[in-house]
Coordinates of C-alpha atoms in Angstrom, one line a residue:
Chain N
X1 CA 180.4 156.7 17.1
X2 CA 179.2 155.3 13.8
X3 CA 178.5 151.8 13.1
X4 CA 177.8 150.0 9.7
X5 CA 175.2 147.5 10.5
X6 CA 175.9 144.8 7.4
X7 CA 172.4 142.5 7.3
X8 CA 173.9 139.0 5.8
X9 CA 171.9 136.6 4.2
X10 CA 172.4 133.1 2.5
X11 CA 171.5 132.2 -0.9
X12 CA 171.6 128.5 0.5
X13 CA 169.5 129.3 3.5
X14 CA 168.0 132.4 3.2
X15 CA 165.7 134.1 5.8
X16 CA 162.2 134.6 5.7
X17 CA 160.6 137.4 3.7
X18 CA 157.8 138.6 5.3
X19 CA 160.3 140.3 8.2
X20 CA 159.1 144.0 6.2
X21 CA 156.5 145.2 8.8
X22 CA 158.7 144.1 12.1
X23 CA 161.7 145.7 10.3
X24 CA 159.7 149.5 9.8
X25 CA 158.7 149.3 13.3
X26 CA 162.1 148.5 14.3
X27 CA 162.9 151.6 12.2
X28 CA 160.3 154.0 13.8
X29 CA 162.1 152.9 17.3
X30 CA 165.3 153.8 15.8
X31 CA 164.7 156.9 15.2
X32 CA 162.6 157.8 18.4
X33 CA 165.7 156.6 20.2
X34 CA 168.2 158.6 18.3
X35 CA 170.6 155.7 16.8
X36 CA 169.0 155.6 13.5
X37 CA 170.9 157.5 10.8
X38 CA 170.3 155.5 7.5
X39 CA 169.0 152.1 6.1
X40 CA 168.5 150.6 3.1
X41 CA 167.7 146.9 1.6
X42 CA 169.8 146.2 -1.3
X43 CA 168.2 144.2 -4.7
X44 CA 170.0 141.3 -5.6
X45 CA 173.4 140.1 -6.4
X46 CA 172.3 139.5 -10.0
X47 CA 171.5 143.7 -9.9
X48 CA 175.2 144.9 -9.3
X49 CA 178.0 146.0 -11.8
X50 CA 181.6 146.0 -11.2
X51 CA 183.5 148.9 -12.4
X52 CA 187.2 148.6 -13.0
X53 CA 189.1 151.8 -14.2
X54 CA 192.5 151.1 -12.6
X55 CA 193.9 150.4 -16.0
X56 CA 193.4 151.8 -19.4
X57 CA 190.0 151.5 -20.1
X58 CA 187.2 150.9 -17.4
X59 CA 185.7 147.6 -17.8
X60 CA 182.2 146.8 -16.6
X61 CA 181.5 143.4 -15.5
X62 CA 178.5 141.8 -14.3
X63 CA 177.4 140.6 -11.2
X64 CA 178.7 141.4 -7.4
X65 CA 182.6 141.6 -6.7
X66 CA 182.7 138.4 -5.0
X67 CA 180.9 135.1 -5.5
X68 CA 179.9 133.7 -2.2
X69 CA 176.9 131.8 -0.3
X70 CA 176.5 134.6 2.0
X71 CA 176.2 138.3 0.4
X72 CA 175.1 141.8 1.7
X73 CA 171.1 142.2 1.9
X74 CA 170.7 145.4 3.6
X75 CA 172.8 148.2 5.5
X76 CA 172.2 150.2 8.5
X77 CA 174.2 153.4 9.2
X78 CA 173.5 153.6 13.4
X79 CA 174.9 156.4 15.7
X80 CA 175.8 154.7 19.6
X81 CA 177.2 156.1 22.1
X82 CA 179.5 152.4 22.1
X83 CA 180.3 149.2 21.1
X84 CA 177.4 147.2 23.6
X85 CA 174.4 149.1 22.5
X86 CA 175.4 148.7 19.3
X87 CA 176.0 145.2 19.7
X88 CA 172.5 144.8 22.0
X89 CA 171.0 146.3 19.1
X90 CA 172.1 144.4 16.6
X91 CA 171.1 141.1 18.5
X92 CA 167.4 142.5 18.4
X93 CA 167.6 143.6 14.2
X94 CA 169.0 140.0 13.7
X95 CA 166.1 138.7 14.9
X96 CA 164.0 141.4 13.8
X97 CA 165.4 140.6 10.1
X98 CA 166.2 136.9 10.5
X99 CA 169.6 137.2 9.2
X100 CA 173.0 137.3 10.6
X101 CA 173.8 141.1 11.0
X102 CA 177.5 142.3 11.0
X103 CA 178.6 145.4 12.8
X104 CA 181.4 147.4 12.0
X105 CA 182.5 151.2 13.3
X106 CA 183.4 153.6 10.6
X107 CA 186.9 155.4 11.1
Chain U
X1 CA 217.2 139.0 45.4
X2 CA 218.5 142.3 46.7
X3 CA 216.1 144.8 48.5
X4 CA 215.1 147.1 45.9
X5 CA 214.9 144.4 43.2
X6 CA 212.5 142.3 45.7
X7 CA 210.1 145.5 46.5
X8 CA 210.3 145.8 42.2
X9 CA 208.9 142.5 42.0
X10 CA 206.1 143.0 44.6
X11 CA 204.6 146.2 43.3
X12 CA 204.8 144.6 40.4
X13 CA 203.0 141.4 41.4
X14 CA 200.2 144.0 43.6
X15 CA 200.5 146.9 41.2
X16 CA 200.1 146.4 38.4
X17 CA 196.5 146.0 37.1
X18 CA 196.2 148.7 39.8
X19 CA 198.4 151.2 37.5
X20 CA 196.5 149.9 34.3
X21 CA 193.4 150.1 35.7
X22 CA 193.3 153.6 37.3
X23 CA 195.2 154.9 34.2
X24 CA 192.7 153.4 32.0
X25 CA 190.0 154.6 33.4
X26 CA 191.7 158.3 33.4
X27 CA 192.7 158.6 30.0
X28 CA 190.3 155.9 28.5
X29 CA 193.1 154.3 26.4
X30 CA 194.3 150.9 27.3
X31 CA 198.0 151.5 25.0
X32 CA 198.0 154.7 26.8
X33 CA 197.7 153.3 30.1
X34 CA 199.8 150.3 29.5
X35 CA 202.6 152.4 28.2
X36 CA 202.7 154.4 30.8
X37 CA 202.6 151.5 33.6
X38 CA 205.2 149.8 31.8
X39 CA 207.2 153.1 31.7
X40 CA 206.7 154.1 35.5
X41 CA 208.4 150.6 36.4
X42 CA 211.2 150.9 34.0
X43 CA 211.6 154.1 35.9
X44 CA 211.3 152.6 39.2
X45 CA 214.3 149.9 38.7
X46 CA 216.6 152.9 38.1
X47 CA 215.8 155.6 40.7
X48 CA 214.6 152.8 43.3
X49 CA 218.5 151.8 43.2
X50 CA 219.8 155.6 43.4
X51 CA 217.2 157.1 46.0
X52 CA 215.9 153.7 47.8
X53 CA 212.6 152.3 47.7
X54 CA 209.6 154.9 48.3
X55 CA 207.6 154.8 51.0
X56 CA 204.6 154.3 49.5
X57 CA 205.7 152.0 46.2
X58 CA 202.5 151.7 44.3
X59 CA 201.5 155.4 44.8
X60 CA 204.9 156.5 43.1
X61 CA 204.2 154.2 40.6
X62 CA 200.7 155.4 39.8
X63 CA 201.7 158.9 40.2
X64 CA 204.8 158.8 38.0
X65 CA 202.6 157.1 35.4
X66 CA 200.3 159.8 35.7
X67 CA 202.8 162.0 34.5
X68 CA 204.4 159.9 31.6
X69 CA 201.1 159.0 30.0
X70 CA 200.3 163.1 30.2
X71 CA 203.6 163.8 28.6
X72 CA 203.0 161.2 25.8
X73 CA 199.1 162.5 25.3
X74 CA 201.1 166.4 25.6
X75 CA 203.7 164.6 22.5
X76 CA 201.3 163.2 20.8
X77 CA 199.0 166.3 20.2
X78 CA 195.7 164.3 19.5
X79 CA 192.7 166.4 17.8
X80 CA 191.1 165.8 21.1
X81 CA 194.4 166.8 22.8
X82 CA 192.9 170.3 24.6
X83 CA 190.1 168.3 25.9
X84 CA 191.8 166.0 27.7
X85 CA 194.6 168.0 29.0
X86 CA 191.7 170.0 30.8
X87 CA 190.5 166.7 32.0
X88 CA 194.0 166.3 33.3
X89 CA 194.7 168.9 35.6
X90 CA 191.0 168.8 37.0
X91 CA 191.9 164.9 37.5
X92 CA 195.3 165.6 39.9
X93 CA 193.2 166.3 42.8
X94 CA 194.2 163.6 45.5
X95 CA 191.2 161.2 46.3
X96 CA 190.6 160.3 49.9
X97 CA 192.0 156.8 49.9
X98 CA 188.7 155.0 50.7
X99 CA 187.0 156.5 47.8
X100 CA 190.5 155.6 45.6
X101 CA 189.8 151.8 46.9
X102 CA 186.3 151.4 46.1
X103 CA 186.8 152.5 42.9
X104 CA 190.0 150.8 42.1
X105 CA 188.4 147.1 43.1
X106 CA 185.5 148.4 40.4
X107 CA 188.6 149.5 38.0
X108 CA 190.1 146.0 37.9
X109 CA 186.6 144.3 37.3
X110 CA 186.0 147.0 34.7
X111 CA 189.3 146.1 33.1
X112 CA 188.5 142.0 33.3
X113 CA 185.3 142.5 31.7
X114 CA 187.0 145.1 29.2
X115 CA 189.2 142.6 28.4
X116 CA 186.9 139.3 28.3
X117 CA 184.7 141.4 25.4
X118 CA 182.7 138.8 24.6
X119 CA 183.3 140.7 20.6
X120 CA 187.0 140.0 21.2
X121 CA 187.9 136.2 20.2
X122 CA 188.8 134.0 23.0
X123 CA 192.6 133.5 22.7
X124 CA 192.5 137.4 22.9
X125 CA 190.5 137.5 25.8
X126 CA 192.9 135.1 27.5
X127 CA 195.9 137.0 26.2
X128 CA 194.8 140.3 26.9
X129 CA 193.6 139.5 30.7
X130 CA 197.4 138.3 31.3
X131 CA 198.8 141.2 29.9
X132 CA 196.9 144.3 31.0
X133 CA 195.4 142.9 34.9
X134 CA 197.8 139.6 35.4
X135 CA 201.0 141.8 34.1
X136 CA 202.3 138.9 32.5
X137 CA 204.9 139.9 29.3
X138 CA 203.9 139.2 26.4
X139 CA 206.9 136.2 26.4
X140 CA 205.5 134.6 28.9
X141 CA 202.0 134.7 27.7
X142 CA 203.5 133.6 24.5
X143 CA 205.4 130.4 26.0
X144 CA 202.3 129.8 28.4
X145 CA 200.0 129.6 25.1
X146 CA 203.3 127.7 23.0
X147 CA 202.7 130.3 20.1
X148 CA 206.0 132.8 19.0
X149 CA 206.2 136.0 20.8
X150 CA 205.8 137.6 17.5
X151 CA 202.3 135.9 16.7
X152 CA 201.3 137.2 20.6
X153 CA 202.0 140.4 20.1
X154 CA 200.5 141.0 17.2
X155 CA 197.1 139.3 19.0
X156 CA 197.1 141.4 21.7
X157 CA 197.9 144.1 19.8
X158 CA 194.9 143.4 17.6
X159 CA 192.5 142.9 20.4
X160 CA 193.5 146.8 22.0
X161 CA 192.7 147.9 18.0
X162 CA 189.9 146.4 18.0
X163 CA 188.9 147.7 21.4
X164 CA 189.8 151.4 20.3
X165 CA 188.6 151.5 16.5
X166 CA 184.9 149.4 17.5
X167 CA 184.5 151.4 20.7
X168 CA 184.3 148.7 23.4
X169 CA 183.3 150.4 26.7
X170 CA 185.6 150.5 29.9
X171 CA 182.6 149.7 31.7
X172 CA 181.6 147.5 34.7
X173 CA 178.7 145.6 33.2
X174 CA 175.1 145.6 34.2
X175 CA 173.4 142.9 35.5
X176 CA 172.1 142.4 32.1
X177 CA 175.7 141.5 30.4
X178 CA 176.5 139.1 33.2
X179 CA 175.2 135.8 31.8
X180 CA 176.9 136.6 28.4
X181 CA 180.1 137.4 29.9
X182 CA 181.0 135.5 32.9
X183 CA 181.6 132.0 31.0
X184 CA 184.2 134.0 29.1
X185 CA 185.5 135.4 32.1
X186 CA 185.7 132.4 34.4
X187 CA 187.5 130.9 31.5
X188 CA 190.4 133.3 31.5
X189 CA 190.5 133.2 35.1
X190 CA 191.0 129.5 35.4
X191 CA 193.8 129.9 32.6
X192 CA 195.3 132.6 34.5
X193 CA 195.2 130.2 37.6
X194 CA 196.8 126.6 35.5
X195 CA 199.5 128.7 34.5
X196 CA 200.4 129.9 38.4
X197 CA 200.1 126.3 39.2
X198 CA 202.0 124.9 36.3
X199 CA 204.1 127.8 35.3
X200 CA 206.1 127.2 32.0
X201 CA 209.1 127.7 30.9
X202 CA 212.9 127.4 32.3
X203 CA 212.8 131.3 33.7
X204 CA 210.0 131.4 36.3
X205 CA 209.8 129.5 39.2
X206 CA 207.7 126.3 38.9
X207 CA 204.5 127.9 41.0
X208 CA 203.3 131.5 40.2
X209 CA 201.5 132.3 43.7
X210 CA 201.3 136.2 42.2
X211 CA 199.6 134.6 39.4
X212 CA 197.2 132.0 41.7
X213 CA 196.6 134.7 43.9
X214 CA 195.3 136.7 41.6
X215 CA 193.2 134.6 39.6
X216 CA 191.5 133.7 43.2
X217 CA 191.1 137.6 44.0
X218 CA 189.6 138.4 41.1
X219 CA 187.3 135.4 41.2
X220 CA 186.0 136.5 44.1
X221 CA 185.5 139.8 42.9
X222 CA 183.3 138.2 40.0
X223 CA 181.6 136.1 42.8
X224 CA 180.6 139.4 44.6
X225 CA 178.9 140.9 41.4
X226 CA 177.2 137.0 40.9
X227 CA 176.8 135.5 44.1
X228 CA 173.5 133.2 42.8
X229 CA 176.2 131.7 39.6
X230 CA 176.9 128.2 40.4
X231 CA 179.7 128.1 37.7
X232 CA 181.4 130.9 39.4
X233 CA 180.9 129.7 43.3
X234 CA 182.2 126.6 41.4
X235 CA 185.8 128.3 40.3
X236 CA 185.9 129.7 43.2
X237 CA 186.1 126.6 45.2
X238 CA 188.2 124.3 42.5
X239 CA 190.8 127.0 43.4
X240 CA 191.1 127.2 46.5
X241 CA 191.2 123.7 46.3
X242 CA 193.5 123.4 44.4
X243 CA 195.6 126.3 45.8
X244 CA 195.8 124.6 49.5
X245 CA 197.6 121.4 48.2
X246 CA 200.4 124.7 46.7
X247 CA 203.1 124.7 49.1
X248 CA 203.0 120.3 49.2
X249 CA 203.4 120.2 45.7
X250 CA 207.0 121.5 45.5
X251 CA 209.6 119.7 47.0
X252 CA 212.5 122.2 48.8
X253 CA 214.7 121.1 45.8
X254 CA 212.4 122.1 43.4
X255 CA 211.0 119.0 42.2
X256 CA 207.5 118.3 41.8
X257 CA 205.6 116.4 44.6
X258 CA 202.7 114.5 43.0
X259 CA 199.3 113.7 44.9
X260 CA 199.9 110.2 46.7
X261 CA 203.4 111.6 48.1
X262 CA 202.3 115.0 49.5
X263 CA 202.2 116.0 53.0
X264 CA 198.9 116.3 53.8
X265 CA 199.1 117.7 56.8
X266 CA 201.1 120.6 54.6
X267 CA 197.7 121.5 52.9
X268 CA 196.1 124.6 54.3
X269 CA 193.5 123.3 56.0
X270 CA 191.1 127.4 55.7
X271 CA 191.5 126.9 52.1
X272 CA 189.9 123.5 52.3
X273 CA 187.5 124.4 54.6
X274 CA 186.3 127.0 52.8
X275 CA 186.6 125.1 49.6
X276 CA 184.4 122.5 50.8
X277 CA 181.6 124.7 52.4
X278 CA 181.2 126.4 48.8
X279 CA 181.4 122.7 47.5
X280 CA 178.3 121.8 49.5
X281 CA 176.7 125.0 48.7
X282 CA 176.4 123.7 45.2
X283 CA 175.8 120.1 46.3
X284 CA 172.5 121.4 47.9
X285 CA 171.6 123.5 44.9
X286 CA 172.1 120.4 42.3
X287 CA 170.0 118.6 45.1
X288 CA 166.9 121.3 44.3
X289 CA 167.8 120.8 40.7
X290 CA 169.7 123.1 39.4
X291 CA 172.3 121.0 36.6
X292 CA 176.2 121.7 37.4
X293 CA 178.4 122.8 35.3
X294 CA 181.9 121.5 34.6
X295 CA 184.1 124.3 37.1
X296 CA 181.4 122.9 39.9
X297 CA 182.2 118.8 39.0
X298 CA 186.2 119.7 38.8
X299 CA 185.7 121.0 42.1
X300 CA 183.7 118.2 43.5
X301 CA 186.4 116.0 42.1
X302 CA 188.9 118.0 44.4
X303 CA 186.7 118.0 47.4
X304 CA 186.9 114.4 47.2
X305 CA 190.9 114.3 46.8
X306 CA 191.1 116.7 50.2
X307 CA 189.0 115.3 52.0
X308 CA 191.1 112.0 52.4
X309 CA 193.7 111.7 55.1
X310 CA 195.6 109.7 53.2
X311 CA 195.5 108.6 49.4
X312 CA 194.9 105.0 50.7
X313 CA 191.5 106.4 51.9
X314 CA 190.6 108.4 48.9
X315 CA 186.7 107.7 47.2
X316 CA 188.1 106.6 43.5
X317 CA 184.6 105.6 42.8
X318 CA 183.2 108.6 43.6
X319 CA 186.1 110.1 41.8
X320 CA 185.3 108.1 38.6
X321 CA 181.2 108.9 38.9
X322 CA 182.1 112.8 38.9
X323 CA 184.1 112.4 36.0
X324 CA 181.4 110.1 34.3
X325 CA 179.7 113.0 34.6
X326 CA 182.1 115.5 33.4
X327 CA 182.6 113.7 29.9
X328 CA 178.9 114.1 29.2
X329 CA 179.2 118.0 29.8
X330 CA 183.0 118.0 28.1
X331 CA 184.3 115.8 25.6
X332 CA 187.7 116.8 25.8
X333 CA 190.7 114.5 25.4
X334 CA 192.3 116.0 28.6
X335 CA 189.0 114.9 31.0
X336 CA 189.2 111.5 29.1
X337 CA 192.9 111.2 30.8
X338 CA 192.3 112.4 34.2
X339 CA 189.1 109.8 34.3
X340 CA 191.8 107.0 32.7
X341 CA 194.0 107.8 36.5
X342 CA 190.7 107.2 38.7
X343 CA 189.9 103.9 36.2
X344 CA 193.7 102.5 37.2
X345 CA 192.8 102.6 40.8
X346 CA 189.9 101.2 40.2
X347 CA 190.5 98.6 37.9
X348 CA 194.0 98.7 37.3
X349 CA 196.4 99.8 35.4
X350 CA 195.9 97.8 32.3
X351 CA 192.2 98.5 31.6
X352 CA 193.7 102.5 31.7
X353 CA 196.5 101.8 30.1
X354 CA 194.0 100.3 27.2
X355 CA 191.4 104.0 27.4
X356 CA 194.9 105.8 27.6
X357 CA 196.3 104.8 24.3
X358 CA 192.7 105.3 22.4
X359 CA 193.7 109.2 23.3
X360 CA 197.1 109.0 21.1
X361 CA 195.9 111.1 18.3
X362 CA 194.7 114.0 20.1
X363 CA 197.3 114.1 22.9
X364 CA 200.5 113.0 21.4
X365 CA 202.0 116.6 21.9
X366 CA 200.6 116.8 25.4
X367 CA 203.4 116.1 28.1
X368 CA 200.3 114.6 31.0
X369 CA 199.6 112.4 28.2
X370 CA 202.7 110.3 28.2
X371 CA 203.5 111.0 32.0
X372 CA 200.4 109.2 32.5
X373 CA 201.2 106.5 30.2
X374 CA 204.9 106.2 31.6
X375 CA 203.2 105.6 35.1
X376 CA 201.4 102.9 34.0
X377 CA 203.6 101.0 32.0
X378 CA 205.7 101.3 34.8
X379 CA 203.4 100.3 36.7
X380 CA 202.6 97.3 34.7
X381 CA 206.6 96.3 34.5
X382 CA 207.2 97.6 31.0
X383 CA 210.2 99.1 32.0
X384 CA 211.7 99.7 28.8
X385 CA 207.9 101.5 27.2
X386 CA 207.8 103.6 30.2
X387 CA 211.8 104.7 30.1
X388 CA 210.4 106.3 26.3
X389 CA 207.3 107.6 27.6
X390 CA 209.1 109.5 30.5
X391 CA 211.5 110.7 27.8
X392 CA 209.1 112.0 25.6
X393 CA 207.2 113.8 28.7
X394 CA 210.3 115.0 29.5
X395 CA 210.8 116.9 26.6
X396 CA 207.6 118.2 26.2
X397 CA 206.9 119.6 29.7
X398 CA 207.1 123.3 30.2
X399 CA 207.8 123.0 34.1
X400 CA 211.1 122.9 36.2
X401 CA 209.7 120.9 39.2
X402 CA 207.6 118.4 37.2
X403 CA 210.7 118.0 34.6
X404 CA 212.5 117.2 37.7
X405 CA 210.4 114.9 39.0
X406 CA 209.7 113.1 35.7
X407 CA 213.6 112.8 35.5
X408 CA 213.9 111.1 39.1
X409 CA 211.0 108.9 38.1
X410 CA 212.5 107.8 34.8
X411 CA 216.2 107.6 36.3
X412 CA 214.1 105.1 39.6
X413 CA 213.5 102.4 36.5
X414 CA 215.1 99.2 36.7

């Protein structure tokens, strides 16, 4: 089963940065242990582009496709077996990260 | 009640989460299983009628939902479909009935925990628990919870989604999970158990002893797996409590007997013995420090209550000190009210009546709420204020025997 591991952070309140080292070794135990399928940090909000091209002519707007306190930071794609080791390690990457982490199985 | 419509209701009441369970744990799909259950009884009512009542009742029932969950998987034709059926026919071996009892006791606390997910949101939890190991319909968790039937359905159909698409296990937890869990667990226990004691609606009979019975069981399954949890030795011993003063409380016309006109020599005097040894189990364990929690002081409070001969003799001031303490631990309107009924004996009814009515706002739709008020106006001479209190508790309450004692009260005013 695949699992989309959302990391959440808050523009308000945002967690600490210096979470990089904890995170790769978090990582390298990942991968030893066979969940770890992908993972990537995400620049800011101010970084994305919306594309619309429903209508006539695509328009291209700036900034992410909804404004909100919280936003996406980072994703995890994580491969487990079910639901509670998913879920026991996403209580260990929220504190590895500092930031709330969302999971969510893919279809 | 005729024969076969009686032995209906008791394989129901004793076989269902058996059905759900086993099937569950089979074919690993809760709709599957809960389909099939609710099919094999549907069955049942007709051919029980034709052919009699089987020998063995919950057997049939689990054999002939065997059967109507293959067909469905057989109908269905899932990608997977091959897989299973070869899981299937290596499954229909018979188990040697010790090994099917062991593992049906860890099926049903597989299925509790399944259901108590701590990812699923509470009111599911509650709602799902009563559905798939109380057997409740989802009407009568609906009315017990006073939402639609529609808006009930659609939760519990959310939370078996949810338990499908996000892969939550059908799993008994490991001793690891426990902590997490059990306070989500011993909370839909204890509403499993209010709504066998106070049943609502006009259709069931005022006391749900399948329901009480089972909330107990399944408690004491959970106490098994956490002997060393105060909170859960705690449950364990409000309800038995609670469930010895049963067959006082109802009158043999159906009315509700409140606690200063019981029989007390009605109570079941094992339940309270064995209510109040687990009662001083935790007494001794606050004594070495460890802090109670609030299923341990409700319990206490009912220790006290049964351990009186007589109401005349019962400890209100210990009463009041244990719910002093409750209110630190829980804040909640409804502890405030049961403290305001100690406070009347203590100091009367006016100085209750006063703590009562601070409560307005965030009872007003709560039937206890102006029962309790009605008693003490009437209690105070008000006739007139308690006549409209009793009215409006009248109309609010969910359950036969306490609407017909709230009537007889009301219709006793001068």
């Amino acid at each position: 089963m695949r699992y989309l591991v959302s990391v959440i952070d808050d523009k308000s309140n945002p967690g600490s940065t210096d979470r990089q080292l904890a995170i790769s070794a978090f990582n390298e135990r990942l991968i030893a242990e066979g969940y770890w399928v992908f993972a990537g940090g995400l620049a800011d909000t101010d970084a994305a582009t919306v594309v619309d091209n429903r209508g006539e002519q695509a328009v291209f707007s700036d900034g992410p496709f909804v404004e909100s306190k919280e936003y996406l930071a980072g994703v995890w794609v994580w491969e487990a077996p079910d639901l509670d080791v998913a879920l026991r390690l996403a209580t260990e990457a929220s504190k590895v990260c500092d930031r709330k982490i969302e999971v969510r199985p893919f279809l | 009640m005729n024969g076969v419509e009686e032995a209906i209701t008791r394989a129901h009441h004793e076989g269902w989460a058996r059905v759900v369970a086993t099937l569950t744990r089979r074919f690993g799909d809760l709709d599957i299983a809960e389909e099939a259950a609710a099919e094999a009884f549907a069955i049942a009512v007709e051919r029980w009628r034709v052919d009699g009542v089987p020998p063995n009742p919950g057997a049939w029932l689990t054999t002939t939902a065997n059967r109507k969950a293959i067909d469905r998987i057989r109908r269905e034709n899932k990608r997977d479909g091959k897989h299973k059926e070869a899981r299937l026919v290596y499954d229909d071996s018979v188990e040697p009935p010790g090994a099917i009892d062991g593992a049906i006791e860890d099926d049903r606390l597989r299925l509790i925990f399944t259901c108590c997910h701590p990812a699923l949101a509470m009111q599911s939890r509650v709602a799902l628990t009563l559905r798939m190991v109380g057997g409740l319909t989802v009407p009568e968790i609906a009315r017990a919870f006073l939402v639609q039937g529609p808006t009930m359905e659609q939760r519990i159909t959310r939370a078996k989604a949810k338990i499908k698409a996000a892969r939550i296990p059908y799993r008994v937890p490991t001793a690891d999970d426990l902590p997490a869990r059990v306070s989500g667990v011993l909370a839909v226990l204890f509403v499993v158990f209010n709504e066998g004691y106070l049943a609502s609606g006009p259709d069931t009979d005022p006391v749900r002893h399948d329901l009480t019975a089972e909330a107990i069981r399944l408690t004491r399954l959970t106490r098994a797996l956490m002997p060393d949890d105060g909170e859960v030795t705690g449950l364990l011993a409000l309800m038995l409590l609670t469930e010895a003063r049963r067959t006082a409380r109802v009158s043999a016309s159906g009315e509700l007997v409140a606690l200063d006109e019981q029989d007390r020599g009605a109570w079941d005097a094992a339940l309270i013995a064995e209510g109040h040894q687990l009662v001083r189990q935790r007494l001794a364990a606050a004594a070495a420090g460890a802090a109670p929690g609030r299923y341990q002081i409700l319990a206490a409070i009912n220790a006290v209550h049964t351990c009186a001969r007589d109401i005349r003799d019962t400890d209100w001031s210990q009463i009041l000190a244990l719910y002093d303490q409750l209110v630190q631990l829980d804040p909640s309107p409804i502890i405030a009210l049961n403290r305001a009924i100690a406070v009347a004996e203590l100091d009367g009814p006016e100085v209750a009546l006063a703590s009562v009515d601070r409560l307005e706002h965030r009872l007003a739709g709560y039937h206890a709420y102006h029962a309790t008020r009605a008693d003490l106006l009437r209690r105070l001479g008000r006739g007139q204020e308690s006549r409209a209190a009793y009215d409006r508790a009248i109309d609010l309450a969910g359950n036969t025997a306490e609407t017909a004692y709230l009537t007889r009260r009301r219709d006793q005013l001068r």
